[in-house]
Amino acid sequence: MNPMWLVRMARWARNPPSPGRVKLVFGVIALCLLIFGYEWAFGWPDWLVPQKIRP
């Protein structure tokens, strides 16, 4: 592990993020999981499939 990461972890432990920042991060993770779950359950939409161009 890079020693700089230990410095970052120590700084983060002394000054934790605000509740709003934590909610934002969890919201983004939830949104990504929701999109992944939708794509897994229903498949990739046809309008996002690239079309082959014939010469």
GROMACS .gro file of C-alpha atoms in nm:
model
   55
    1MET     CA    1   0.000   0.000   0.000
    2ASN     CA    2   0.124   0.345  -0.087
    3PRO     CA    3   0.212   0.549   0.227
    4MET     CA    4   0.017   0.844   0.086
    5TRP     CA    5  -0.303   0.642   0.127
    6LEU     CA    6  -0.228   0.609   0.499
    7VAL     CA    7  -0.198   0.987   0.522
    8ARG     CA    8  -0.530   1.027   0.340
    9MET     CA    9  -0.701   0.775   0.567
   10ALA     CA   10  -0.568   0.953   0.877
   11ARG     CA   11  -0.689   1.290   0.747
   12TRP     CA   12  -1.030   1.141   0.664
   13ALA     CA   13  -1.055   0.988   1.013
   14ARG     CA   14  -0.984   1.327   1.172
   15ASN     CA   15  -1.223   1.518   0.943
   16PRO     CA   16  -1.502   1.284   0.828
   17PRO     CA   17  -1.725   1.387   0.538
   18SER     CA   18  -2.048   1.571   0.599
   19PRO     CA   19  -2.378   1.377   0.612
   20GLY     CA   20  -2.478   1.539   0.285
   21ARG     CA   21  -2.168   1.408   0.109
   22VAL     CA   22  -2.229   1.058   0.246
   23LYS     CA   23  -2.590   1.069   0.122
   24LEU     CA   24  -2.469   1.185  -0.220
   25VAL     CA   25  -2.221   0.899  -0.251
   26PHE     CA   26  -2.477   0.639  -0.142
   27GLY     CA   27  -2.730   0.794  -0.382
   28VAL     CA   28  -2.491   0.763  -0.676
   29ILE     CA   29  -2.411   0.402  -0.582
   30ALA     CA   30  -2.784   0.324  -0.554
   31LEU     CA   31  -2.849   0.482  -0.894
   32CYS     CA   32  -2.573   0.274  -1.053
   33LEU     CA   33  -2.710  -0.043  -0.896
   34LEU     CA   34  -3.060   0.046  -1.015
   35ILE     CA   35  -2.940   0.097  -1.372
   36PHE     CA   36  -2.744  -0.229  -1.358
   37GLY     CA   37  -3.045  -0.417  -1.222
   38TYR     CA   38  -3.274  -0.280  -1.493
   39GLU     CA   39  -3.025  -0.371  -1.764
   40TRP     CA   40  -2.978  -0.720  -1.618
   41ALA     CA   41  -3.353  -0.784  -1.587
   42PHE     CA   42  -3.473  -0.640  -1.919
   43GLY     CA   43  -3.165  -0.643  -2.141
   44TRP     CA   44  -2.996  -0.375  -2.341
   45PRO     CA   45  -3.239  -0.143  -2.530
   46ASP     CA   46  -3.245  -0.184  -2.906
   47TRP     CA   47  -3.199   0.187  -2.968
   48LEU     CA   48  -2.858   0.173  -2.794
   49VAL     CA   49  -2.724  -0.109  -3.011
   50PRO     CA   50  -2.486   0.027  -3.276
   51GLN     CA   51  -2.583  -0.044  -3.635
   52LYS     CA   52  -2.335  -0.193  -3.878
   53ILE     CA   53  -2.271   0.039  -4.171
   54ARG     CA   54  -2.238  -0.146  -4.499
   55PRO     CA   55  -1.987  -0.007  -4.748
   0.00000   0.00000   0.00000
